[in-house]
Short mmCIF file of N, CA and C in Angstrom, two decimals:
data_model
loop_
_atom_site.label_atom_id
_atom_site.label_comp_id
_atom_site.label_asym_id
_atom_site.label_seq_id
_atom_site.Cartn_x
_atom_site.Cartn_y
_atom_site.Cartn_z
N UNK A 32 -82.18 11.80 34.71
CA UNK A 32 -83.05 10.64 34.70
C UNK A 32 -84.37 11.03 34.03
N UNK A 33 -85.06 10.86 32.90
CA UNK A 33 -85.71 10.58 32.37
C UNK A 33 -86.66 9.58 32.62
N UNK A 34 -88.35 9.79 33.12
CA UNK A 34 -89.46 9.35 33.27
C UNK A 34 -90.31 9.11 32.50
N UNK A 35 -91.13 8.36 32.00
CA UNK A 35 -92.11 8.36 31.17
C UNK A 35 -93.20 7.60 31.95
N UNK A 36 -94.33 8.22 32.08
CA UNK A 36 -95.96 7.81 32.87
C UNK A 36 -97.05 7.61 32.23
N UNK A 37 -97.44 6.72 31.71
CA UNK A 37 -98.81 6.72 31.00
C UNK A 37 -99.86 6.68 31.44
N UNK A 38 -100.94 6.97 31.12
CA UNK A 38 -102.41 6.89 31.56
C UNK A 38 -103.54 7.03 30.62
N UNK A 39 -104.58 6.55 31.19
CA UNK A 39 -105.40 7.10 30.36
C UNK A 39 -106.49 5.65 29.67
N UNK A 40 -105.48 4.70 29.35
CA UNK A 40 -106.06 3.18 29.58
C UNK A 40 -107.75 2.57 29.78
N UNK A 41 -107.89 1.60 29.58
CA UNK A 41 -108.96 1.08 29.78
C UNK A 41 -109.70 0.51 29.34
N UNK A 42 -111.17 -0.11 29.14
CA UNK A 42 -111.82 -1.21 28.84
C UNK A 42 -112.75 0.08 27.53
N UNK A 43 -113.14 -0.30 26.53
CA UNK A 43 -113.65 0.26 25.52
C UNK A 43 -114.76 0.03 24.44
N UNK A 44 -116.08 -0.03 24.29
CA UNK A 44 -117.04 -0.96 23.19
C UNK A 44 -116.18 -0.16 21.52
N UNK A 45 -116.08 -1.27 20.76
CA UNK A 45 -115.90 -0.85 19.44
C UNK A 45 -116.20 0.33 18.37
N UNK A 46 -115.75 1.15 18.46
CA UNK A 46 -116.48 2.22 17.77
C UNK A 46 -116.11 3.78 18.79
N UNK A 47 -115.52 3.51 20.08
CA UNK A 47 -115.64 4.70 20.88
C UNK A 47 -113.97 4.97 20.91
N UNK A 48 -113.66 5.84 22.09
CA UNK A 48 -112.51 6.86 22.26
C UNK A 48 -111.69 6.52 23.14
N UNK A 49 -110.60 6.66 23.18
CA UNK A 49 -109.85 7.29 24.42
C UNK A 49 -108.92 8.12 24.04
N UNK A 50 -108.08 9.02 25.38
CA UNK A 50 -107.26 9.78 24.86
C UNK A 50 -106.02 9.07 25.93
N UNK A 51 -104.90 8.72 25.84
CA UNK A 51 -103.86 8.61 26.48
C UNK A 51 -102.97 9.50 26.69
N UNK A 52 -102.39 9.60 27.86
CA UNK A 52 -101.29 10.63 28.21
C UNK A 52 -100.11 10.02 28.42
N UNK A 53 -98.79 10.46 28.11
CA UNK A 53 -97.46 10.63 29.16
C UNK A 53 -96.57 11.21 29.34
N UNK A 54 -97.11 11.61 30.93
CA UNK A 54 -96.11 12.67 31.28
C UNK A 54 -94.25 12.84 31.28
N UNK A 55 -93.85 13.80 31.01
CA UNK A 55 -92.75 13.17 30.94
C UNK A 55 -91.81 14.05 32.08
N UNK A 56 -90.31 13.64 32.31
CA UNK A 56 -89.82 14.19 33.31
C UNK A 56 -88.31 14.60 32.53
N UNK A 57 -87.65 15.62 32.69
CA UNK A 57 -86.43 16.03 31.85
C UNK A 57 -86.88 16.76 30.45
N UNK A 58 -85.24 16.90 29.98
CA UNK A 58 -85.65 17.61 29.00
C UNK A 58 -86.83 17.37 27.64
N UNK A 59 -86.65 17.73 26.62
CA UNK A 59 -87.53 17.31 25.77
C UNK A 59 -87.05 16.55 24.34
N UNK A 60 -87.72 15.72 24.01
CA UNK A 60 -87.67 14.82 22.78
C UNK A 60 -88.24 14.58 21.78
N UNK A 61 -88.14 13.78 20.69
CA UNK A 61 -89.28 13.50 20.09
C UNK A 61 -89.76 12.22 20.62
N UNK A 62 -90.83 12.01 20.64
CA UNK A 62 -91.65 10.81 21.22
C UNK A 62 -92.35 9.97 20.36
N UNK A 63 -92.48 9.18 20.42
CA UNK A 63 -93.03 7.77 19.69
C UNK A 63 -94.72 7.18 20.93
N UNK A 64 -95.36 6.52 20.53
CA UNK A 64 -96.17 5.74 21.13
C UNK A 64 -96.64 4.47 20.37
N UNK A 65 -96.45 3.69 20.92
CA UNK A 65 -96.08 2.42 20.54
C UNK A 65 -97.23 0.89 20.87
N UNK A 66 -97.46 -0.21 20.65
CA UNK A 66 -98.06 -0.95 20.92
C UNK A 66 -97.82 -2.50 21.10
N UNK A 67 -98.63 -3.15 21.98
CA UNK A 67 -97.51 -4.82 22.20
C UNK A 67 -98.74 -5.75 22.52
N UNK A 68 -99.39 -6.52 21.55
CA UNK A 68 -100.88 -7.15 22.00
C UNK A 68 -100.17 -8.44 22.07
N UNK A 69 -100.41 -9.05 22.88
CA UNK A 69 -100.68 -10.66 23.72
C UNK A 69 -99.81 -11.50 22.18
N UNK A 70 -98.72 -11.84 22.64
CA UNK A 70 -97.94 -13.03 21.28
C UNK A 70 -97.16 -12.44 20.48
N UNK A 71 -97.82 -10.76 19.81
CA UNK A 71 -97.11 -10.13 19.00
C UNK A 71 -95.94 -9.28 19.35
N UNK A 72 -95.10 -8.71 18.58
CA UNK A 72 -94.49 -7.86 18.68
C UNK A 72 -93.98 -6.56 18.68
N UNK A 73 -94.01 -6.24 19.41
CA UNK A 73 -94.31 -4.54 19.80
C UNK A 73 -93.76 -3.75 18.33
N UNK A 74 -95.39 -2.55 18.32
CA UNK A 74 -95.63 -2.50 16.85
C UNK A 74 -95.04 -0.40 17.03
N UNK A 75 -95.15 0.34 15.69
CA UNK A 75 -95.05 1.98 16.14
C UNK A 75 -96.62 1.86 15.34
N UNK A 76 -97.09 3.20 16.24
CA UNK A 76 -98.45 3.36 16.33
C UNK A 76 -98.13 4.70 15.64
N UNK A 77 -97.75 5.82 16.81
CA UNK A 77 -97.33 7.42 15.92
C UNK A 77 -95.84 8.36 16.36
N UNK A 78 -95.78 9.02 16.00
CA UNK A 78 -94.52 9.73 16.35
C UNK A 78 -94.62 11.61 16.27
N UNK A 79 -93.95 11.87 16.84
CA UNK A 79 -94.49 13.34 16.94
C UNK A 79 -92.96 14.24 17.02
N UNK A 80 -92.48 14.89 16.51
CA UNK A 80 -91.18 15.50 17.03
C UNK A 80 -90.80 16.35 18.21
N UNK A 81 -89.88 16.39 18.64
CA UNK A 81 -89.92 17.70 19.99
C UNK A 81 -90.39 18.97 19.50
N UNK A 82 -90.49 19.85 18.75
CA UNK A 82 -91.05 20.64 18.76
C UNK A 82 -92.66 20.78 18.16
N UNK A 83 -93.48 19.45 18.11
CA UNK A 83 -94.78 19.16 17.68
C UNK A 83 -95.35 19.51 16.25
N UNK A 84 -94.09 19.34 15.10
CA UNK A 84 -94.45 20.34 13.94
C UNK A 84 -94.74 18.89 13.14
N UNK A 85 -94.31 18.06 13.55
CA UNK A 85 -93.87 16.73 11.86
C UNK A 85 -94.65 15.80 13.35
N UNK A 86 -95.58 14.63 12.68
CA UNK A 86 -96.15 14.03 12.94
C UNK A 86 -96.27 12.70 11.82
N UNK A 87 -96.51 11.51 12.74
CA UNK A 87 -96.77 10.38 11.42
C UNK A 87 -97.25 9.18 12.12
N UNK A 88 -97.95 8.15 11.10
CA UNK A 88 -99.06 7.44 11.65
C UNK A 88 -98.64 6.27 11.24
N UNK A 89 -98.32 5.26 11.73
CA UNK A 89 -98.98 3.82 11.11
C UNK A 89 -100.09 3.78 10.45
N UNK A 90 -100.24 2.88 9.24
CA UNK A 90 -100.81 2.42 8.36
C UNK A 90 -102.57 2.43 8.89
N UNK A 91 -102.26 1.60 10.05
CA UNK A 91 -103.52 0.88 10.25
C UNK A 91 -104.48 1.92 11.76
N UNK A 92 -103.34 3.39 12.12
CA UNK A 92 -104.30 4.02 12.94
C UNK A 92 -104.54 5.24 12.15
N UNK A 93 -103.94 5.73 10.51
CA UNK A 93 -104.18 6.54 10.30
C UNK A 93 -105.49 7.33 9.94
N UNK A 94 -105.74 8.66 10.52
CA UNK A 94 -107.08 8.80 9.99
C UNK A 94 -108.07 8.50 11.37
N UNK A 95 -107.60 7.54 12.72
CA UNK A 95 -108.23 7.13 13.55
C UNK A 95 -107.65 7.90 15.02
N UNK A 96 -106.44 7.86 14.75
CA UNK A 96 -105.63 8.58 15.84
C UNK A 96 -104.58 9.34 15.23
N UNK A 97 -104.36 10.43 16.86
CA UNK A 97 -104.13 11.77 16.59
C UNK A 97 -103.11 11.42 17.80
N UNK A 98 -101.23 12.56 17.45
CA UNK A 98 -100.53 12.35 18.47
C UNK A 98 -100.43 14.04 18.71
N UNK A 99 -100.18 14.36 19.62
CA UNK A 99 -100.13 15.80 19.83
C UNK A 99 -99.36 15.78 21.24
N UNK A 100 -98.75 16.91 21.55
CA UNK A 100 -97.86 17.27 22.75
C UNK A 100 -97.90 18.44 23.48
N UNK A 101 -97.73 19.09 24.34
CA UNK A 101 -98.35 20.13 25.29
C UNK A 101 -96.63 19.75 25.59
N UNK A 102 -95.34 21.50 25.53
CA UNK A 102 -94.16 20.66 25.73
C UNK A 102 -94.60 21.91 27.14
N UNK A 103 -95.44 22.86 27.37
CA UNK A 103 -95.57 23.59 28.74
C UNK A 103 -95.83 22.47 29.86
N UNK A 104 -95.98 21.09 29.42
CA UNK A 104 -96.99 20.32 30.35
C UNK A 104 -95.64 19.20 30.40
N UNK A 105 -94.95 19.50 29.54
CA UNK A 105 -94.26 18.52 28.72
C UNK A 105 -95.07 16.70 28.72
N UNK A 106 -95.97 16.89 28.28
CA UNK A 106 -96.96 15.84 28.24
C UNK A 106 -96.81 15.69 26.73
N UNK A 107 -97.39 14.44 26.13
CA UNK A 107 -97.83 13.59 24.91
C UNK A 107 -99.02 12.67 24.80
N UNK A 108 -99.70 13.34 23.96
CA UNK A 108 -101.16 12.75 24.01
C UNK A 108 -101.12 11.98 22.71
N UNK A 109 -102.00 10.61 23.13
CA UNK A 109 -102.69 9.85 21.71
C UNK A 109 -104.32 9.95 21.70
N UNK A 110 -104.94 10.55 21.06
CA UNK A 110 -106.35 10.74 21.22
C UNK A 110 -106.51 9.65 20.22
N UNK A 111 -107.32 8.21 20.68
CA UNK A 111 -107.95 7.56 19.37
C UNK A 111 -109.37 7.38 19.23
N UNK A 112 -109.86 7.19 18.46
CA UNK A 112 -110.72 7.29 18.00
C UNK A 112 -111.18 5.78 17.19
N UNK A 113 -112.93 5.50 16.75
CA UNK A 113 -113.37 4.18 16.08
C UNK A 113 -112.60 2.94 16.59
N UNK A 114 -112.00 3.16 17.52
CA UNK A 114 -111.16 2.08 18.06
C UNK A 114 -111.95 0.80 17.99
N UNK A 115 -110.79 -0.34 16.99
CA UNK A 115 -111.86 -1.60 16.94
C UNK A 115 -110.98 -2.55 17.49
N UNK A 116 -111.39 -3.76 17.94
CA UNK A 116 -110.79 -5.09 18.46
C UNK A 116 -109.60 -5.05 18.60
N UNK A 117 -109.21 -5.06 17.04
CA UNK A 117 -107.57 -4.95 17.02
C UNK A 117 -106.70 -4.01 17.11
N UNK A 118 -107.24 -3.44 18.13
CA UNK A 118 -106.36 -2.37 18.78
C UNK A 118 -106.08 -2.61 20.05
N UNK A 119 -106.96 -3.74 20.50
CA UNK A 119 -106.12 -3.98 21.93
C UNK A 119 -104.88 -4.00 22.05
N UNK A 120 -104.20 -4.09 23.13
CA UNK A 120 -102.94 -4.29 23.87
C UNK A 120 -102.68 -3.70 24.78
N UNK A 121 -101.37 -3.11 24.69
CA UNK A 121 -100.30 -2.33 25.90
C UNK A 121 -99.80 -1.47 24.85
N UNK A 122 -100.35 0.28 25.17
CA UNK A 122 -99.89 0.94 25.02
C UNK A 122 -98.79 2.08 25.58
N UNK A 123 -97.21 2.01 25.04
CA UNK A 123 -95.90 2.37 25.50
C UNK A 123 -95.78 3.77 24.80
N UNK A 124 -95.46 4.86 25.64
CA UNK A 124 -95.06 5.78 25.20
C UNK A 124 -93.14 5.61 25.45
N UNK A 125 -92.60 6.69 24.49
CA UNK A 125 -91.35 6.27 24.37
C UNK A 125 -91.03 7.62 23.93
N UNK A 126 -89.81 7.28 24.38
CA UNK A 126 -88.61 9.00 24.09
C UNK A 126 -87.27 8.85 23.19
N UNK A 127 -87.17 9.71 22.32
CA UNK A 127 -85.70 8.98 21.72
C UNK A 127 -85.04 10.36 20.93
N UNK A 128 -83.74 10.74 20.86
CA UNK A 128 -82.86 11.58 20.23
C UNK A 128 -83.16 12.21 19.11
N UNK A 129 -83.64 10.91 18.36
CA UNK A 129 -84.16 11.27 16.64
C UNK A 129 -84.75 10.91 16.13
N UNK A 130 -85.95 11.31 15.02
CA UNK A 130 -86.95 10.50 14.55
C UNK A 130 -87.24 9.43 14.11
N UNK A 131 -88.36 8.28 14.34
CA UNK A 131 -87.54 6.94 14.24
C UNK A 131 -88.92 6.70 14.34
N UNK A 132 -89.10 5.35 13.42
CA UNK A 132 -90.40 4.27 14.31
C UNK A 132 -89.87 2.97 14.54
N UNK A 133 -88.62 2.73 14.68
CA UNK A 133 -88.13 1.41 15.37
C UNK A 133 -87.88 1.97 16.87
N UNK A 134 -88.64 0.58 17.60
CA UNK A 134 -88.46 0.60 18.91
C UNK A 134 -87.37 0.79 19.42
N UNK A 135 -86.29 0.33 18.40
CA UNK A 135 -84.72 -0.03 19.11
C UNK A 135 -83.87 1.63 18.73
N UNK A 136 -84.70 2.39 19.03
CA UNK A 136 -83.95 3.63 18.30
C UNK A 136 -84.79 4.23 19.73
N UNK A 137 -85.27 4.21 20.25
CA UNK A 137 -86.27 5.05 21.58
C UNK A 137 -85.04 4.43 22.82
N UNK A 138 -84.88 5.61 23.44
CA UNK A 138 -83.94 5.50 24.47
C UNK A 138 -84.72 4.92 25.60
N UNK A 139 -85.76 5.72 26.13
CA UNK A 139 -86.32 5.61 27.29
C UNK A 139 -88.18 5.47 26.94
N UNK A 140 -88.54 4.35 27.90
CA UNK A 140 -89.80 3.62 28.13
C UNK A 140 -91.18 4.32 29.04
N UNK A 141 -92.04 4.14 29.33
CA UNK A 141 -92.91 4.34 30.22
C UNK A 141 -93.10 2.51 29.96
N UNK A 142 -93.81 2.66 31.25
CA UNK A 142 -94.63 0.96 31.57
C UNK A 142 -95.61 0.33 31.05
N UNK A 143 -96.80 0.99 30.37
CA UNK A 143 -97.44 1.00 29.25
C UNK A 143 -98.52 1.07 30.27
N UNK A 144 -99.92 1.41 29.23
CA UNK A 144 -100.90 0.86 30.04
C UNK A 144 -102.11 0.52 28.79
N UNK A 145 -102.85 -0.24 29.48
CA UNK A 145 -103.69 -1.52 28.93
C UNK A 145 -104.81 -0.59 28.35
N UNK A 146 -104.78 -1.07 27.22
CA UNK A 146 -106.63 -0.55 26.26
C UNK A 146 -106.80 -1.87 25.80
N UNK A 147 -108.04 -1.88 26.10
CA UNK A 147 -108.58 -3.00 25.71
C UNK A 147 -110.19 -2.80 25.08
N UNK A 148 -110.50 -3.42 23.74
CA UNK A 148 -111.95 -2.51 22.99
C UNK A 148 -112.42 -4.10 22.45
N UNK A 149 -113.52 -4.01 23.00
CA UNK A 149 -114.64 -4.98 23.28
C UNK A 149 -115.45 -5.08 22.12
N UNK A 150 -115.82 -6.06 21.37
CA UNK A 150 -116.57 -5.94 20.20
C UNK A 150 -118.58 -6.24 20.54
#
């Protein structure tokens, strides 16, 4: 059984940080972290491989956020950064077999949790 826990969430002024975590439970994967704002449709943000070597960004966080993994912790971090408006939503970390930025290719979910950046 495979877990995924996020944290890290929260209310934000335009221009500042957060770093998100999720922990994970079982073996190891490559991981995705993902995004789902109010109407739209859940978007890929970054992706990171199981062994933390190959990394890749969406268009619109590159340059702003950073995905990185601790596999001693077996944790996955999104550190972002200049975070503006349209970055709110529900941020989903996700686990999946093989490298991928379609959602429908990630096996297993965490529950997401809410950033929300205030202009």
């Amino acid at each position: 059984q495979v877990q995924l826990v996020e944290s890290g969430g929260g209310l934000v002024q335009a221009g500042g940080s957060l770093r998100l975590s999720c922990a994970a439970s079982g073996r190891t994967f490559n991981m995705g972290w993902f995004r789902q704002a109010p109407g739209k449709e859940r978007e890929f943000v970054a992706r990171i491989t199981w062994s933390g070597g190959l990394t890749y960004y969406a268009n619109s966080v590159k340059g702003r956020f950073t995905i990185s993994r601790d596999n001693a912790k077996n944790t996955v971090y999104l550190q972002m950064n200049s975070l503006k408006p349209e970055d709110t939503a529900v941020y989903y970390c996700a686990a999946a077999n093989f490298i991928s930025v379609r959602p429908s290719d990630y096996n297993y979910w965490g529950h997401g949790t809410q950033v929300t950046v205030s202009s």
